[in-house]
PDB file of C-alpha atoms in Angstrom:
ATOM      1  CA  VAL A 484     -14.526 -19.327   8.861  1.00  0.00           C
ATOM      2  CA  LEU A 485     -15.684 -18.344   5.405  1.00  0.00           C
ATOM      3  CA  PRO A 486     -14.633 -20.396   2.385  1.00  0.00           C
ATOM      4  CA  LEU A 487     -11.710 -18.951   0.427  1.00  0.00           C
ATOM      5  CA  MET A 488     -13.538 -18.727  -2.897  1.00  0.00           C
ATOM      6  CA  GLY A 489     -16.085 -16.760  -4.873  1.00  0.00           C
ATOM      7  CA  TRP A 490     -14.251 -13.418  -4.715  1.00  0.00           C
ATOM      8  CA  THR A 491     -14.770 -10.541  -7.104  1.00  0.00           C
ATOM      9  CA  ALA A 492     -11.715  -8.365  -7.657  1.00  0.00           C
ATOM     10  CA  LEU A 493     -12.542  -4.758  -8.517  1.00  0.00           C
ATOM     11  CA  ILE A 494      -9.762  -2.685 -10.070  1.00  0.00           C
ATOM     12  CA  PRO A 495     -10.403   1.066 -10.287  1.00  0.00           C
ATOM     13  CA  PHE A 496      -8.480   2.363 -13.298  1.00  0.00           C
ATOM     14  CA  ARG A 497      -8.214   5.774 -14.965  1.00  0.00           C
ATOM     15  CA  THR A 498      -7.025   5.681 -18.551  1.00  0.00           C
ATOM     16  CA  GLY A 499      -5.853   8.492 -20.779  1.00  0.00           C
ATOM     17  CA  THR A 500      -2.938  10.886 -20.974  1.00  0.00           C
ATOM     18  CA  GLY A 501      -3.943  12.740 -17.802  1.00  0.00           C
ATOM     19  CA  GLY A 502      -3.268   9.753 -15.558  1.00  0.00           C
ATOM     20  CA  LYS A 503      -0.412   9.505 -13.087  1.00  0.00           C
ATOM     21  CA  SER A 504      -0.090  13.292 -13.081  1.00  0.00           C
ATOM     22  CA  ARG A 505       2.273  13.292 -10.080  1.00  0.00           C
ATOM     23  CA  LEU A 506       4.843  11.712 -12.420  1.00  0.00           C
ATOM     24  CA  GLU A 507       4.688  14.548 -14.992  1.00  0.00           C
ATOM     25  CA  ALA A 508       8.137  15.829 -14.005  1.00  0.00           C
ATOM     26  CA  VAL A 509       9.822  12.487 -14.755  1.00  0.00           C
ATOM     27  CA  LEU A 510       7.675  10.745 -17.407  1.00  0.00           C
ATOM     28  CA  ASP A 511       5.945  12.179 -20.479  1.00  0.00           C
ATOM     29  CA  SER A 512       2.208  11.589 -20.929  1.00  0.00           C
ATOM     30  CA  ALA A 513       2.599   8.786 -23.496  1.00  0.00           C
ATOM     31  CA  THR A 514       4.987   6.902 -21.214  1.00  0.00           C
ATOM     32  CA  ARG A 515       2.715   7.388 -18.205  1.00  0.00           C
ATOM     33  CA  GLU A 516      -0.247   6.045 -20.175  1.00  0.00           C
ATOM     34  CA  ARG A 517       1.737   3.049 -21.493  1.00  0.00           C
ATOM     35  CA  VAL A 518       3.110   2.191 -18.037  1.00  0.00           C
ATOM     36  CA  ALA A 519      -0.359   2.502 -16.465  1.00  0.00           C
ATOM     37  CA  LEU A 520      -1.785   0.072 -19.030  1.00  0.00           C
ATOM     38  CA  GLU A 521       1.090  -2.368 -18.559  1.00  0.00           C
ATOM     39  CA  MET A 522       0.612  -2.330 -14.782  1.00  0.00           C
ATOM     40  CA  ALA A 523      -3.154  -2.854 -15.108  1.00  0.00           C
ATOM     41  CA  HIS A 524      -2.592  -5.840 -17.388  1.00  0.00           C
ATOM     42  CA  HIS A 525      -0.059  -7.236 -14.900  1.00  0.00           C
ATOM     43  CA  VAL A 526      -2.503  -6.928 -11.985  1.00  0.00           C
ATOM     44  CA  ILE A 527      -5.254  -8.628 -14.005  1.00  0.00           C
ATOM     45  CA  ASP A 528      -2.885 -11.426 -15.037  1.00  0.00           C
ATOM     46  CA  VAL A 529      -1.856 -12.031 -11.409  1.00  0.00           C
ATOM     47  CA  LEU A 530      -5.466 -11.970 -10.171  1.00  0.00           C
ATOM     48  CA  SER A 531      -6.486 -14.455 -12.860  1.00  0.00           C
ATOM     49  CA  GLN A 532      -4.017 -16.975 -11.368  1.00  0.00           C
ATOM     50  CA  CYS A 533      -5.834 -16.950  -8.007  1.00  0.00           C
ATOM     51  CA  GLN A 534      -8.382 -19.747  -7.752  1.00  0.00           C
ATOM     52  CA  ALA A 535     -10.360 -17.904  -5.079  1.00  0.00           C
ATOM     53  CA  ILE A 536     -11.146 -15.072  -7.505  1.00  0.00           C
ATOM     54  CA  GLU A 537     -14.257 -15.820  -9.506  1.00  0.00           C
ATOM     55  CA  GLN A 538     -14.398 -12.610 -11.522  1.00  0.00           C
ATOM     56  CA  ILE A 539     -12.242  -9.579 -12.259  1.00  0.00           C
ATOM     57  CA  VAL A 540     -13.889  -6.230 -13.008  1.00  0.00           C
ATOM     58  CA  LEU A 541     -12.195  -3.055 -14.142  1.00  0.00           C
ATOM     59  CA  LEU A 542     -13.974   0.100 -13.033  1.00  0.00           C
ATOM     60  CA  SER A 543     -12.776   2.551 -15.661  1.00  0.00           C
ATOM     61  CA  ASN A 544     -13.486   5.898 -17.234  1.00  0.00           C
ATOM     62  CA  LYS A 545     -13.042   4.336 -20.706  1.00  0.00           C
ATOM     63  CA  ALA A 546     -13.667   0.916 -22.229  1.00  0.00           C
ATOM     64  CA  PHE A 547     -10.854  -1.506 -21.461  1.00  0.00           C
ATOM     65  CA  ASN A 548     -10.325  -4.804 -23.222  1.00  0.00           C
ATOM     66  CA  HIS A 549      -8.741  -7.757 -21.499  1.00  0.00           C
ATOM     67  CA  PRO A 550      -9.754 -11.384 -22.049  1.00  0.00           C
ATOM     68  CA  ARG A 551      -9.926 -12.118 -18.308  1.00  0.00           C
ATOM     69  CA  ALA A 552     -11.625  -8.969 -17.037  1.00  0.00           C
ATOM     70  CA  ALA A 553     -14.993  -7.324 -17.486  1.00  0.00           C
ATOM     71  CA  CYS A 554     -15.142  -3.552 -17.754  1.00  0.00           C
ATOM     72  CA  VAL A 555     -17.676  -1.336 -16.001  1.00  0.00           C
ATOM     73  CA  LEU A 556     -17.693   2.337 -16.905  1.00  0.00           C
ATOM     74  CA  ASP A 557     -17.691   4.728 -14.005  1.00  0.00           C
ATOM     75  CA  ARG A 558     -19.982   7.756 -13.918  1.00  0.00           C
ATOM     76  CA  GLU A 559     -17.333  10.330 -12.958  1.00  0.00           C
ATOM     77  CA  ARG A 560     -18.533  10.532  -9.343  1.00  0.00           C
ATOM     78  CA  GLY A 561     -15.091  10.062  -7.802  1.00  0.00           C
ATOM     79  CA  LEU A 562     -13.278   6.963  -6.610  1.00  0.00           C
ATOM     80  CA  ASN A 563     -15.034   6.249  -3.300  1.00  0.00           C
ATOM     81  CA  PRO A 564     -18.594   6.885  -4.560  1.00  0.00           C
ATOM     82  CA  GLU A 565     -17.896   4.715  -7.632  1.00  0.00           C
ATOM     83  CA  ILE A 566     -16.618   1.804  -5.532  1.00  0.00           C
ATOM     84  CA  THR A 567     -19.535   2.182  -3.120  1.00  0.00           C
ATOM     85  CA  ALA A 568     -22.047   2.180  -5.986  1.00  0.00           C
ATOM     86  CA  PHE A 569     -20.445  -0.937  -7.454  1.00  0.00           C
ATOM     87  CA  ARG A 570     -20.637  -2.732  -4.107  1.00  0.00           C
ATOM     88  CA  ASP A 571     -24.247  -1.608  -3.563  1.00  0.00           C
ATOM     89  CA  ASP A 572     -25.189  -3.077  -6.957  1.00  0.00           C
ATOM     90  CA  PHE A 573     -23.027  -6.139  -6.430  1.00  0.00           C
ATOM     91  CA  GLY A 574     -24.341  -7.152  -3.016  1.00  0.00           C
ATOM     92  CA  PRO A 575     -22.688  -8.732   0.013  1.00  0.00           C
ATOM     93  CA  SER A 576     -20.489 -11.275  -1.805  1.00  0.00           C
ATOM     94  CA  PRO A 577     -16.730 -11.251  -1.092  1.00  0.00           C
ATOM     95  CA  LEU A 578     -15.142  -8.208  -2.727  1.00  0.00           C
ATOM     96  CA  MET A 579     -11.525  -7.138  -3.049  1.00  0.00           C
ATOM     97  CA  VAL A 580     -10.724  -3.634  -4.285  1.00  0.00           C
ATOM     98  CA  ILE A 581      -7.165  -3.496  -5.577  1.00  0.00           C
ATOM     99  CA  HIS A 582      -5.338  -0.704  -7.353  1.00  0.00           C
ATOM    100  CA  ALA A 583      -4.007  -1.156 -10.878  1.00  0.00           C
ATOM    101  CA  ASP A 584      -0.537   0.294 -10.229  1.00  0.00           C
ATOM    102  CA  LEU A 585       1.148  -2.627  -8.469  1.00  0.00           C
ATOM    103  CA  PRO A 586       3.892  -3.812 -10.841  1.00  0.00           C
ATOM    104  CA  LEU A 587       5.514  -6.157  -8.281  1.00  0.00           C
ATOM    105  CA  LEU A 588       2.241  -7.887  -7.361  1.00  0.00           C
ATOM    106  CA  ALA A 589       2.455 -11.671  -7.104  1.00  0.00           C
ATOM    107  CA  GLN A 590      -0.140 -14.382  -6.602  1.00  0.00           C
ATOM    108  CA  ALA A 591       1.105 -15.045  -3.043  1.00  0.00           C
ATOM    109  CA  ASP A 592       0.425 -11.402  -2.100  1.00  0.00           C
ATOM    110  CA  VAL A 593      -3.190 -11.623  -3.232  1.00  0.00           C
ATOM    111  CA  GLU A 594      -3.737 -14.980  -1.570  1.00  0.00           C
ATOM    112  CA  ALA A 595      -2.314 -13.670   1.727  1.00  0.00           C
ATOM    113  CA  LEU A 596      -4.738 -10.729   1.668  1.00  0.00           C
ATOM    114  CA  LEU A 597      -7.727 -12.937   0.854  1.00  0.00           C
ATOM    115  CA  GLU A 598      -6.783 -15.414   3.599  1.00  0.00           C
ATOM    116  CA  ALA A 599      -6.483 -12.611   6.167  1.00  0.00           C
ATOM    117  CA  ALA A 600      -9.876 -11.256   5.113  1.00  0.00           C
ATOM    118  CA  THR A 601     -11.432 -14.712   5.158  1.00  0.00           C
ATOM    119  CA  ASP A 602     -10.166 -15.259   8.702  1.00  0.00           C
ATOM    120  CA  HIS A 603     -11.108 -11.811  10.041  1.00  0.00           C
ATOM    121  CA  GLY A 604     -13.883 -10.597   7.703  1.00  0.00           C
ATOM    122  CA  VAL A 605     -11.848  -7.693   6.349  1.00  0.00           C
ATOM    123  CA  ALA A 606      -8.163  -7.029   5.606  1.00  0.00           C
ATOM    124  CA  LEU A 607      -6.170  -4.168   4.154  1.00  0.00           C
ATOM    125  CA  ALA A 608      -2.905  -3.850   2.234  1.00  0.00           C
ATOM    126  CA  THR A 609      -1.034  -0.630   2.839  1.00  0.00           C
ATOM    127  CA  ASP A 610       1.528   1.218   0.719  1.00  0.00           C
ATOM    128  CA  ARG A 611       5.301   1.420   1.312  1.00  0.00           C
ATOM    129  CA  VAL A 612       5.017   4.327   3.765  1.00  0.00           C
ATOM    130  CA  GLY A 613       2.151   2.693   5.646  1.00  0.00           C
ATOM    131  CA  GLU A 614      -0.321   5.531   5.140  1.00  0.00           C
ATOM    132  CA  GLY A 615      -2.324   4.589   2.045  1.00  0.00           C
ATOM    133  CA  THR A 616      -4.509   1.652   1.037  1.00  0.00           C
ATOM    134  CA  ASN A 617      -3.528  -0.301  -2.067  1.00  0.00           C
ATOM    135  CA  ALA A 618      -6.080  -3.069  -1.597  1.00  0.00           C
ATOM    136  CA  ILE A 619      -8.905  -3.941   0.742  1.00  0.00           C
ATOM    137  CA  ALA A 620     -10.746  -7.245   0.964  1.00  0.00           C
ATOM    138  CA  LEU A 621     -14.224  -7.620   2.451  1.00  0.00           C
ATOM    139  CA  ALA A 622     -15.193 -11.241   3.000  1.00  0.00           C
ATOM    140  CA  ASP A 623     -18.276 -11.077   5.157  1.00  0.00           C
ATOM    141  CA  GLY A 624     -20.642  -8.549   3.581  1.00  0.00           C
ATOM    142  CA  ARG A 625     -20.252  -6.032   6.430  1.00  0.00           C
ATOM    143  CA  PRO A 626     -21.136  -2.382   5.825  1.00  0.00           C
ATOM    144  CA  PHE A 627     -17.988  -0.510   4.894  1.00  0.00           C
ATOM    145  CA  ALA A 628     -17.138   3.103   4.056  1.00  0.00           C
ATOM    146  CA  PHE A 629     -14.494   3.334   1.335  1.00  0.00           C
ATOM    147  CA  ARG A 630     -12.123   6.191   2.104  1.00  0.00           C
ATOM    148  CA  PHE A 631      -9.344   5.909  -0.459  1.00  0.00           C
ATOM    149  CA  GLY A 632      -7.122   8.982  -0.669  1.00  0.00           C
ATOM    150  CA  PRO A 633      -4.565  10.611   1.641  1.00  0.00           C
ATOM    151  CA  GLY A 634      -4.313   8.849   4.996  1.00  0.00           C
ATOM    152  CA  SER A 635      -6.682   6.094   3.896  1.00  0.00           C
ATOM    153  CA  ARG A 636      -5.072   3.360   5.987  1.00  0.00           C
ATOM    154  CA  ALA A 637      -5.948   5.127   9.248  1.00  0.00           C
ATOM    155  CA  LEU A 638      -9.398   6.081   7.961  1.00  0.00           C
ATOM    156  CA  HIS A 639     -10.180   2.516   6.853  1.00  0.00           C
ATOM    157  CA  CYS A 640      -8.867   1.042  10.101  1.00  0.00           C
ATOM    158  CA  THR A 641     -11.303   3.135  12.154  1.00  0.00           C
ATOM    159  CA  SER A 642     -14.030   0.761  10.965  1.00  0.00           C
ATOM    160  CA  ASP A 643     -12.304  -2.177  12.674  1.00  0.00           C
ATOM    161  CA  GLU A 644      -9.343  -1.579  14.985  1.00  0.00           C
ATOM    162  CA  ARG A 645      -8.295  -5.240  14.738  1.00  0.00           C
ATOM    163  CA  MET A 646      -8.299  -5.243  10.931  1.00  0.00           C
ATOM    164  CA  PRO A 647      -5.269  -7.156   9.617  1.00  0.00           C
ATOM    165  CA  VAL A 648      -2.932  -4.813   7.711  1.00  0.00           C
ATOM    166  CA  LEU A 649      -0.526  -6.419   5.247  1.00  0.00           C
ATOM    167  CA  GLN A 650       2.547  -4.759   3.787  1.00  0.00           C
ATOM    168  CA  THR A 651       4.072  -7.230   1.337  1.00  0.00           C
ATOM    169  CA  ALA A 652       6.450  -6.138  -1.415  1.00  0.00           C
ATOM    170  CA  GLY A 653       3.911  -6.761  -4.161  1.00  0.00           C
ATOM    171  CA  LEU A 654       0.988  -5.071  -2.440  1.00  0.00           C
ATOM    172  CA  SER A 655       2.879  -2.061  -1.092  1.00  0.00           C
ATOM    173  CA  ALA A 656       4.973  -0.956  -4.089  1.00  0.00           C
ATOM    174  CA  ASP A 657       2.631   1.278  -6.078  1.00  0.00           C
ATOM    175  CA  LEU A 658       3.568   3.917  -8.630  1.00  0.00           C
ATOM    176  CA  ASP A 659       2.299   7.381  -7.776  1.00  0.00           C
ATOM    177  CA  THR A 660       5.339   9.605  -7.225  1.00  0.00           C
ATOM    178  CA  PRO A 661       8.876  10.086  -8.568  1.00  0.00           C
ATOM    179  CA  GLY A 662      10.108   8.402  -5.362  1.00  0.00           C
ATOM    180  CA  ASP A 663       7.970   5.345  -6.167  1.00  0.00           C
ATOM    181  CA  LEU A 664       9.486   5.283  -9.663  1.00  0.00           C
ATOM    182  CA  THR A 665      13.017   5.346  -8.244  1.00  0.00           C
ATOM    183  CA  PHE A 666      12.148   2.552  -5.795  1.00  0.00           C
ATOM    184  CA  LEU A 667      10.642   0.363  -8.533  1.00  0.00           C
ATOM    185  CA  ARG A 668      13.607   0.947 -10.853  1.00  0.00           C
ATOM    186  CA  ASP A 669      15.906  -0.062  -7.984  1.00  0.00           C
ATOM    187  CA  GLN A 670      13.887  -3.294  -7.790  1.00  0.00           C
ATOM    188  CA  GLY A 671      14.785  -3.944 -11.432  1.00  0.00           C
ATOM    189  CA  LEU A 672      11.599  -2.722 -13.079  1.00  0.00           C
ATOM    190  CA  GLN A 673      12.162  -1.354 -16.578  1.00  0.00           C
ATOM    191  CA  ILE A 674      10.257   1.922 -16.764  1.00  0.00           C
TER     192      ILE A 674
END
């Protein structure tokens, strides 16, 4: 069993008024940008409470300032190539990739994912409908093809059919669609 420590948390994050475009019908661009920033700060704050996480890195299209996170600028290659390039540069150390739009995320959610990955080598957190990937944790340095996007849970699970898949409230409730917004507001989130 690997020690539960020394993790790097990588948060892919797109800033600017064009973000969260699937919410255009229900939120104006300024509100979408503000909410995206608030969620990113929340995720960073939660990650910084986890003792197992040694460093937090934002992979962003623009500079991002947060006292507890480093920022690495992406090269506009697309999400999966950017994450792959980061991991190639970073090496085989424990890496968690977690999305920035998880406003209900709690420390216990992150720790559960890291424990599952530590026990198995890799673990995934899926979205509310069970089709996407909101976070993936790689503990053992194994080769891994990142396949974020539609149907990513099934695509990621092809690499290891016994991969633990978590679906906790904090890891599964992302904000991509008007339906997600309604769900989060029903949970008491002020957006």
